Amino acid sequence: GAVVSQHPSRVICKSGTSVKIECRSLDFQATTMFWYRQFPKQSLMLMATSNEGSKATYEQGVEKDKFLINHASLTLSTLTVTSAHPEDSSFYICSARWDRGTYEQYFGPGTRLTVT
Amino acid sequence: GNSVTQMEGPVTLSEEAFLTINCTYTATGYPSLFWYVQYPGEGLQLLLKATKADDKGSNKGFEATYRKETTSFHLEKGSVQVSDSAVYFCALRDSGGSNYKLTFGKGTLLTVNP
């Protein structure tokens, strides 16, 4: 149980276009999902916390107009990178929080975004 | 604020060697502590956790003990395998509020050679 999927696993897009990444909790409901960004050989940087039915809470320094987060249901959150540029190329990982008992976060497999 | 410091890698070991990856933390309150593992090209998997002082988390031969007096949560394994090659992250989670956010260390790359 507690499986989180991400789609796509890899995406290549041209500079100036937008790309959407989906994060789904497959077998549990997640009121809260988190979006992280990971640079090569570095740790995970929390970008935003996404709560179902409300606006996401962004960490300091993260552009909310560039990284649009929607959490429309208890099993789906999306991250849209708008007007992508090469510096947005990164590994994006989502996690979904189990809202009963342990409040564990379960991580998706990540999405590799390359902007050319 | 909260922070996690773990030993910098990379760590290279031969198969069956003993592994220690040090992790210390700074936190207010009583955090829960975690070790996550990330295999190449994949997301993070929870390896083990401990929720209070003196708890020992263990899984797949790995173990770590929550030491409040030294604010540490060092990861150990008695005999590593090639399949243990991965990046290991130490993390803490606040005891409440803040949506139970995780704070990660920078990660330690472990390579185990046959």
PDB file of C-alpha atoms in Angstrom:
ATOM      1  CA  GLY A   1       0.000   0.000   0.000  1.00  0.00           C
ATOM      2  CA  ALA A   2       0.835   3.724   0.064  1.00  0.00           C
ATOM      3  CA  VAL A   3       1.951   4.011  -3.540  1.00  0.00           C
ATOM      4  CA  VAL A   4       2.520   7.364  -5.176  1.00  0.00           C
ATOM      5  CA  SER A   5       2.929   7.708  -8.920  1.00  0.00           C
ATOM      6  CA  GLN A   6       4.201  10.552 -11.058  1.00  0.00           C
ATOM      7  CA  HIS A   7       3.640  11.194 -14.707  1.00  0.00           C
ATOM      8  CA  PRO A   8       5.548  11.624 -16.873  1.00  0.00           C
ATOM      9  CA  SER A   9       8.769  10.086 -15.643  1.00  0.00           C
ATOM     10  CA  ARG A  10      10.776  12.072 -18.171  1.00  0.00           C
ATOM     11  CA  VAL A  11       9.874  15.075 -20.272  1.00  0.00           C
ATOM     12  CA  ILE A  12      11.809  17.231 -22.674  1.00  0.00           C
ATOM     13  CA  CYS A  13      10.323  20.555 -23.671  1.00  0.00           C
ATOM     14  CA  LYS A  14      11.418  23.629 -25.539  1.00  0.00           C
ATOM     15  CA  SER A  15      12.233  26.870 -23.821  1.00  0.00           C
ATOM     16  CA  GLY A  16       9.148  29.046 -23.384  1.00  0.00           C
ATOM     17  CA  THR A  17       6.643  26.221 -23.267  1.00  0.00           C
ATOM     18  CA  SER A  18       4.780  24.918 -20.225  1.00  0.00           C
ATOM     19  CA  VAL A  19       4.827  21.415 -18.855  1.00  0.00           C
ATOM     20  CA  LYS A  20       2.526  19.691 -16.385  1.00  0.00           C
ATOM     21  CA  ILE A  21       3.587  16.972 -13.956  1.00  0.00           C
ATOM     22  CA  GLU A  22       0.999  14.829 -12.198  1.00  0.00           C
ATOM     23  CA  CYS A  23       1.313  13.267  -8.776  1.00  0.00           C
ATOM     24  CA  ARG A  24      -1.218  10.641  -7.714  1.00  0.00           C
ATOM     25  CA  SER A  25      -1.707   8.692  -4.532  1.00  0.00           C
ATOM     26  CA  LEU A  26      -2.917   5.345  -5.837  1.00  0.00           C
ATOM     27  CA  ASP A  27      -4.302   3.609  -2.807  1.00  0.00           C
ATOM     28  CA  PHE A  28      -4.866   6.268  -0.190  1.00  0.00           C
ATOM     29  CA  GLN A  29      -6.264   9.743   0.132  1.00  0.00           C
ATOM     30  CA  ALA A  30      -3.816  12.524   0.733  1.00  0.00           C
ATOM     31  CA  THR A  31      -5.047  15.840   2.007  1.00  0.00           C
ATOM     32  CA  THR A  32      -1.518  17.150   1.730  1.00  0.00           C
ATOM     33  CA  MET A  33       1.055  16.694  -0.984  1.00  0.00           C
ATOM     34  CA  PHE A  34       4.514  18.172  -1.235  1.00  0.00           C
ATOM     35  CA  TRP A  35       6.594  19.142  -4.251  1.00  0.00           C
ATOM     36  CA  TYR A  36      10.372  18.972  -4.134  1.00  0.00           C
ATOM     37  CA  ARG A  37      13.118  19.871  -6.531  1.00  0.00           C
ATOM     38  CA  GLN A  38      16.417  18.050  -6.590  1.00  0.00           C
ATOM     39  CA  PHE A  39      19.527  19.339  -8.303  1.00  0.00           C
ATOM     40  CA  PRO A  40      22.280  16.924  -9.345  1.00  0.00           C
ATOM     41  CA  LYS A  41      24.135  15.508  -6.357  1.00  0.00           C
ATOM     42  CA  GLN A  42      22.155  17.690  -3.987  1.00  0.00           C
ATOM     43  CA  SER A  43      19.430  17.303  -1.436  1.00  0.00           C
ATOM     44  CA  LEU A  44      15.744  17.810  -1.910  1.00  0.00           C
ATOM     45  CA  MET A  45      14.491  21.351  -1.768  1.00  0.00           C
ATOM     46  CA  LEU A  46      10.880  21.735  -0.703  1.00  0.00           C
ATOM     47  CA  MET A  47       9.107  23.969  -3.193  1.00  0.00           C
ATOM     48  CA  ALA A  48       5.566  24.008  -1.904  1.00  0.00           C
ATOM     49  CA  THR A  49       2.977  22.298   0.217  1.00  0.00           C
ATOM     50  CA  SER A  50      -0.273  21.513  -1.529  1.00  0.00           C
ATOM     51  CA  ASN A  51      -3.497  21.100   0.392  1.00  0.00           C
ATOM     52  CA  GLU A  52      -6.580  19.707  -1.291  1.00  0.00           C
ATOM     53  CA  GLY A  53      -9.083  22.372  -2.121  1.00  0.00           C
ATOM     54  CA  SER A  54      -6.945  25.324  -1.147  1.00  0.00           C
ATOM     55  CA  LYS A  55      -4.048  27.346  -2.482  1.00  0.00           C
ATOM     56  CA  ALA A  56      -0.592  25.912  -2.194  1.00  0.00           C
ATOM     57  CA  THR A  57       1.893  27.299   0.299  1.00  0.00           C
ATOM     58  CA  TYR A  58       5.171  28.144  -1.373  1.00  0.00           C
ATOM     59  CA  GLU A  59       8.567  28.162   0.268  1.00  0.00           C
ATOM     60  CA  GLN A  60      10.571  31.326   0.301  1.00  0.00           C
ATOM     61  CA  GLY A  61      12.237  32.032  -3.017  1.00  0.00           C
ATOM     62  CA  VAL A  62       9.936  29.841  -5.101  1.00  0.00           C
ATOM     63  CA  GLU A  63       8.019  31.744  -7.777  1.00  0.00           C
ATOM     64  CA  LYS A  64       4.373  30.865  -7.427  1.00  0.00           C
ATOM     65  CA  ASP A  65       3.516  32.255 -10.852  1.00  0.00           C
ATOM     66  CA  LYS A  66       6.121  30.059 -12.463  1.00  0.00           C
ATOM     67  CA  PHE A  67       5.394  26.859 -10.591  1.00  0.00           C
ATOM     68  CA  LEU A  68       1.625  26.497 -10.548  1.00  0.00           C
ATOM     69  CA  ILE A  69       0.282  23.869  -8.195  1.00  0.00           C
ATOM     70  CA  ASN A  70      -3.227  22.522  -8.229  1.00  0.00           C
ATOM     71  CA  HIS A  71      -4.582  19.978  -5.780  1.00  0.00           C
ATOM     72  CA  ALA A  72      -8.044  19.354  -7.111  1.00  0.00           C
ATOM     73  CA  SER A  73      -8.770  16.034  -5.429  1.00  0.00           C
ATOM     74  CA  LEU A  74      -7.583  13.896  -2.556  1.00  0.00           C
ATOM     75  CA  THR A  75      -5.541  11.742  -4.916  1.00  0.00           C
ATOM     76  CA  LEU A  76      -4.150  14.178  -7.469  1.00  0.00           C
ATOM     77  CA  SER A  77      -1.870  17.184  -7.393  1.00  0.00           C
ATOM     78  CA  THR A  78      -0.294  18.800 -10.425  1.00  0.00           C
ATOM     79  CA  LEU A  79       2.751  20.995 -10.874  1.00  0.00           C
ATOM     80  CA  THR A  80       2.873  23.139 -13.992  1.00  0.00           C
ATOM     81  CA  VAL A  81       6.166  24.742 -14.908  1.00  0.00           C
ATOM     82  CA  THR A  82       5.182  27.769 -16.967  1.00  0.00           C
ATOM     83  CA  SER A  83       7.375  29.363 -19.618  1.00  0.00           C
ATOM     84  CA  ALA A  84      10.108  26.890 -18.864  1.00  0.00           C
ATOM     85  CA  HIS A  85      13.753  27.812 -19.282  1.00  0.00           C
ATOM     86  CA  PRO A  86      16.883  25.666 -19.250  1.00  0.00           C
ATOM     87  CA  GLU A  87      17.558  26.587 -15.630  1.00  0.00           C
ATOM     88  CA  ASP A  88      14.275  24.889 -14.708  1.00  0.00           C
ATOM     89  CA  SER A  89      15.755  21.572 -15.812  1.00  0.00           C
ATOM     90  CA  SER A  90      15.781  19.390 -12.744  1.00  0.00           C
ATOM     91  CA  PHE A  91      14.388  16.311 -11.031  1.00  0.00           C
ATOM     92  CA  TYR A  92      10.987  17.018  -9.500  1.00  0.00           C
ATOM     93  CA  ILE A  93       9.681  14.728  -6.794  1.00  0.00           C
ATOM     94  CA  CYS A  94       6.295  14.766  -5.123  1.00  0.00           C
ATOM     95  CA  SER A  95       5.201  13.144  -1.914  1.00  0.00           C
ATOM     96  CA  ALA A  96       1.812  12.487  -0.415  1.00  0.00           C
ATOM     97  CA  ARG A  97       1.152  12.509   3.272  1.00  0.00           C
ATOM     98  CA  TRP A  98      -0.750   9.721   4.940  1.00  0.00           C
ATOM     99  CA  ASP A  99      -3.212  11.586   7.071  1.00  0.00           C
ATOM    100  CA  ARG A 100      -3.931   8.905   9.588  1.00  0.00           C
ATOM    101  CA  GLY A 101      -1.745   7.834  12.442  1.00  0.00           C
ATOM    102  CA  THR A 102       1.846   8.264  11.430  1.00  0.00           C
ATOM    103  CA  TYR A 103       1.578  11.165   8.959  1.00  0.00           C
ATOM    104  CA  GLU A 104       4.221   9.492   6.845  1.00  0.00           C
ATOM    105  CA  GLN A 105       5.182  11.002   3.525  1.00  0.00           C
ATOM    106  CA  TYR A 106       5.294   8.603   0.596  1.00  0.00           C
ATOM    107  CA  PHE A 107       7.367   9.673  -2.354  1.00  0.00           C
ATOM    108  CA  GLY A 108       6.761   9.402  -6.041  1.00  0.00           C
ATOM    109  CA  PRO A 109       9.464   8.121  -8.391  1.00  0.00           C
ATOM    110  CA  GLY A 110      10.279  11.592  -9.687  1.00  0.00           C
ATOM    111  CA  THR A 111      10.075  13.389 -13.022  1.00  0.00           C
ATOM    112  CA  ARG A 112      13.168  14.391 -14.950  1.00  0.00           C
ATOM    113  CA  LEU A 113      12.499  17.687 -16.750  1.00  0.00           C
ATOM    114  CA  THR A 114      14.883  18.839 -19.448  1.00  0.00           C
ATOM    115  CA  VAL A 115      14.302  22.205 -21.074  1.00  0.00           C
ATOM    116  CA  THR A 116      16.145  22.756 -24.336  1.00  0.00           C
TER     117      THR A 116
ATOM    118  CA  GLY B   1      15.100  26.571  12.560  1.00  0.00           C
ATOM    119  CA  ASN B   2      15.480  22.857  11.950  1.00  0.00           C
ATOM    120  CA  SER B   3      18.529  21.461  10.237  1.00  0.00           C
ATOM    121  CA  VAL B   4      20.158  18.128   9.471  1.00  0.00           C
ATOM    122  CA  THR B   5      23.855  17.590   8.944  1.00  0.00           C
ATOM    123  CA  GLN B   6      25.142  14.344   7.548  1.00  0.00           C
ATOM    124  CA  MET B   7      28.594  13.241   6.599  1.00  0.00           C
ATOM    125  CA  GLU B   8      29.651  14.191   3.137  1.00  0.00           C
ATOM    126  CA  GLY B   9      30.389  11.481   0.711  1.00  0.00           C
ATOM    127  CA  PRO B  10      31.029   9.815  -1.413  1.00  0.00           C
ATOM    128  CA  VAL B  11      31.605   6.696   0.642  1.00  0.00           C
ATOM    129  CA  THR B  12      33.144   3.745  -1.147  1.00  0.00           C
ATOM    130  CA  LEU B  13      33.272   0.344   0.520  1.00  0.00           C
ATOM    131  CA  SER B  14      33.964  -3.229  -0.401  1.00  0.00           C
ATOM    132  CA  GLU B  15      31.223  -5.790  -0.113  1.00  0.00           C
ATOM    133  CA  GLU B  16      30.719  -7.075   3.452  1.00  0.00           C
ATOM    134  CA  ALA B  17      32.364  -4.012   4.986  1.00  0.00           C
ATOM    135  CA  PHE B  18      30.825  -2.168   7.932  1.00  0.00           C
ATOM    136  CA  LEU B  19      28.949   1.027   7.158  1.00  0.00           C
ATOM    137  CA  THR B  20      28.408   4.119   9.279  1.00  0.00           C
ATOM    138  CA  ILE B  21      26.885   7.315   7.962  1.00  0.00           C
ATOM    139  CA  ASN B  22      26.780  10.046  10.576  1.00  0.00           C
ATOM    140  CA  CYS B  23      23.790  12.310  11.011  1.00  0.00           C
ATOM    141  CA  THR B  24      23.203  15.055  13.553  1.00  0.00           C
ATOM    142  CA  TYR B  25      20.273  17.399  13.835  1.00  0.00           C
ATOM    143  CA  THR B  26      19.073  20.659  15.289  1.00  0.00           C
ATOM    144  CA  ALA B  27      15.419  20.999  16.106  1.00  0.00           C
ATOM    145  CA  THR B  28      12.975  22.545  18.495  1.00  0.00           C
ATOM    146  CA  GLY B  29      10.641  20.211  20.269  1.00  0.00           C
ATOM    147  CA  TYR B  30      10.714  16.467  19.769  1.00  0.00           C
ATOM    148  CA  PRO B  31      11.196  15.580  16.118  1.00  0.00           C
ATOM    149  CA  SER B  32      10.839  12.219  14.441  1.00  0.00           C
ATOM    150  CA  LEU B  33      13.937  11.056  12.591  1.00  0.00           C
ATOM    151  CA  PHE B  34      14.190   9.197   9.304  1.00  0.00           C
ATOM    152  CA  TRP B  35      16.611   7.634   6.885  1.00  0.00           C
ATOM    153  CA  TYR B  36      15.577   7.558   3.245  1.00  0.00           C
ATOM    154  CA  VAL B  37      17.335   5.808   0.387  1.00  0.00           C
ATOM    155  CA  GLN B  38      17.352   6.911  -3.247  1.00  0.00           C
ATOM    156  CA  TYR B  39      18.457   4.519  -5.953  1.00  0.00           C
ATOM    157  CA  PRO B  40      19.685   5.996  -9.250  1.00  0.00           C
ATOM    158  CA  GLY B  41      16.938   7.726 -11.203  1.00  0.00           C
ATOM    159  CA  GLU B  42      14.270   6.986  -8.611  1.00  0.00           C
ATOM    160  CA  GLY B  43      12.378   8.765  -5.862  1.00  0.00           C
ATOM    161  CA  LEU B  44      12.960   8.292  -2.161  1.00  0.00           C
ATOM    162  CA  GLN B  45      12.062   5.228  -0.151  1.00  0.00           C
ATOM    163  CA  LEU B  46      11.748   5.216   3.601  1.00  0.00           C
ATOM    164  CA  LEU B  47      14.462   2.992   5.015  1.00  0.00           C
ATOM    165  CA  LEU B  48      13.815   3.336   8.733  1.00  0.00           C
ATOM    166  CA  LYS B  49      12.569   5.755  11.332  1.00  0.00           C
ATOM    167  CA  ALA B  50      12.481   6.528  15.037  1.00  0.00           C
ATOM    168  CA  THR B  51       9.953   8.722  16.742  1.00  0.00           C
ATOM    169  CA  LYS B  52      11.358   9.236  20.217  1.00  0.00           C
ATOM    170  CA  ALA B  53      14.593   9.220  22.152  1.00  0.00           C
ATOM    171  CA  ASP B  54      16.364   5.864  22.464  1.00  0.00           C
ATOM    172  CA  ASP B  55      14.174   4.285  19.784  1.00  0.00           C
ATOM    173  CA  LYS B  56      16.051   2.119  17.317  1.00  0.00           C
ATOM    174  CA  GLY B  57      14.837   1.942  13.768  1.00  0.00           C
ATOM    175  CA  SER B  58      15.868  -1.056  11.688  1.00  0.00           C
ATOM    176  CA  ASN B  59      15.217  -2.463   8.243  1.00  0.00           C
ATOM    177  CA  LYS B  60      17.082  -4.646   5.736  1.00  0.00           C
ATOM    178  CA  GLY B  61      20.063  -4.935   8.076  1.00  0.00           C
ATOM    179  CA  PHE B  62      20.332  -1.183   8.565  1.00  0.00           C
ATOM    180  CA  GLU B  63      19.789   0.379  11.964  1.00  0.00           C
ATOM    181  CA  ALA B  64      19.916   3.769  13.618  1.00  0.00           C
ATOM    182  CA  THR B  65      19.303   4.866  17.200  1.00  0.00           C
ATOM    183  CA  TYR B  66      17.706   8.173  18.162  1.00  0.00           C
ATOM    184  CA  ARG B  67      20.180   9.773  20.578  1.00  0.00           C
ATOM    185  CA  LYS B  68      18.703  12.883  22.133  1.00  0.00           C
ATOM    186  CA  GLU B  69      21.739  13.625  24.269  1.00  0.00           C
ATOM    187  CA  THR B  70      24.004  13.850  21.228  1.00  0.00           C
ATOM    188  CA  THR B  71      21.246  14.898  18.779  1.00  0.00           C
ATOM    189  CA  SER B  72      22.335  12.124  16.468  1.00  0.00           C
ATOM    190  CA  PHE B  73      20.808   9.384  14.324  1.00  0.00           C
ATOM    191  CA  HIS B  74      23.732   7.560  12.736  1.00  0.00           C
ATOM    192  CA  LEU B  75      23.004   4.884  10.143  1.00  0.00           C
ATOM    193  CA  GLU B  76      24.844   1.556  10.430  1.00  0.00           C
ATOM    194  CA  LYS B  77      24.970  -1.751   8.643  1.00  0.00           C
ATOM    195  CA  GLY B  78      27.230  -4.598   9.586  1.00  0.00           C
ATOM    196  CA  SER B  79      27.838  -6.019   6.126  1.00  0.00           C
ATOM    197  CA  VAL B  80      27.003  -4.015   3.011  1.00  0.00           C
ATOM    198  CA  GLN B  81      26.114  -5.459  -0.361  1.00  0.00           C
ATOM    199  CA  VAL B  82      26.579  -4.139  -3.877  1.00  0.00           C
ATOM    200  CA  SER B  83      22.806  -3.618  -4.010  1.00  0.00           C
ATOM    201  CA  ASP B  84      23.067  -1.111  -1.152  1.00  0.00           C
ATOM    202  CA  SER B  85      24.745   1.365  -3.489  1.00  0.00           C
ATOM    203  CA  ALA B  86      22.531   4.448  -3.399  1.00  0.00           C
ATOM    204  CA  VAL B  87      22.200   7.907  -1.903  1.00  0.00           C
ATOM    205  CA  TYR B  88      21.115   7.987   1.733  1.00  0.00           C
ATOM    206  CA  PHE B  89      19.295  10.953   3.238  1.00  0.00           C
ATOM    207  CA  CYS B  90      18.820  11.680   6.904  1.00  0.00           C
ATOM    208  CA  ALA B  91      15.705  13.715   7.688  1.00  0.00           C
ATOM    209  CA  LEU B  92      13.683  15.053  10.555  1.00  0.00           C
ATOM    210  CA  ARG B  93      10.031  15.903  10.879  1.00  0.00           C
ATOM    211  CA  ASP B  94       8.745  18.463  13.282  1.00  0.00           C
ATOM    212  CA  SER B  95       6.566  17.228  16.083  1.00  0.00           C
ATOM    213  CA  GLY B  96       3.631  19.233  14.902  1.00  0.00           C
ATOM    214  CA  GLY B  97       2.370  22.151  12.882  1.00  0.00           C
ATOM    215  CA  SER B  98       3.964  23.207   9.612  1.00  0.00           C
ATOM    216  CA  ASN B  99       2.112  20.411   7.831  1.00  0.00           C
ATOM    217  CA  TYR B 100       4.616  17.924   9.238  1.00  0.00           C
ATOM    218  CA  LYS B 101       7.291  19.036   6.799  1.00  0.00           C
ATOM    219  CA  LEU B 102      10.490  17.071   6.388  1.00  0.00           C
ATOM    220  CA  THR B 103      13.925  18.663   6.604  1.00  0.00           C
ATOM    221  CA  PHE B 104      16.605  16.715   4.729  1.00  0.00           C
ATOM    222  CA  GLY B 105      20.341  16.464   5.001  1.00  0.00           C
ATOM    223  CA  LYS B 106      22.394  16.814   1.843  1.00  0.00           C
ATOM    224  CA  GLY B 107      22.627  13.106   1.183  1.00  0.00           C
ATOM    225  CA  THR B 108      25.530  10.671   1.191  1.00  0.00           C
ATOM    226  CA  LEU B 109      26.393   8.657  -1.883  1.00  0.00           C
ATOM    227  CA  LEU B 110      27.393   5.103  -1.031  1.00  0.00           C
ATOM    228  CA  THR B 111      29.132   2.899  -3.569  1.00  0.00           C
ATOM    229  CA  VAL B 112      29.764  -0.723  -2.700  1.00  0.00           C
ATOM    230  CA  ASN B 113      32.237  -2.600  -4.851  1.00  0.00           C
ATOM    231  CA  PRO B 114      32.235  -6.375  -5.276  1.00  0.00           C
TER     232      PRO B 114
END
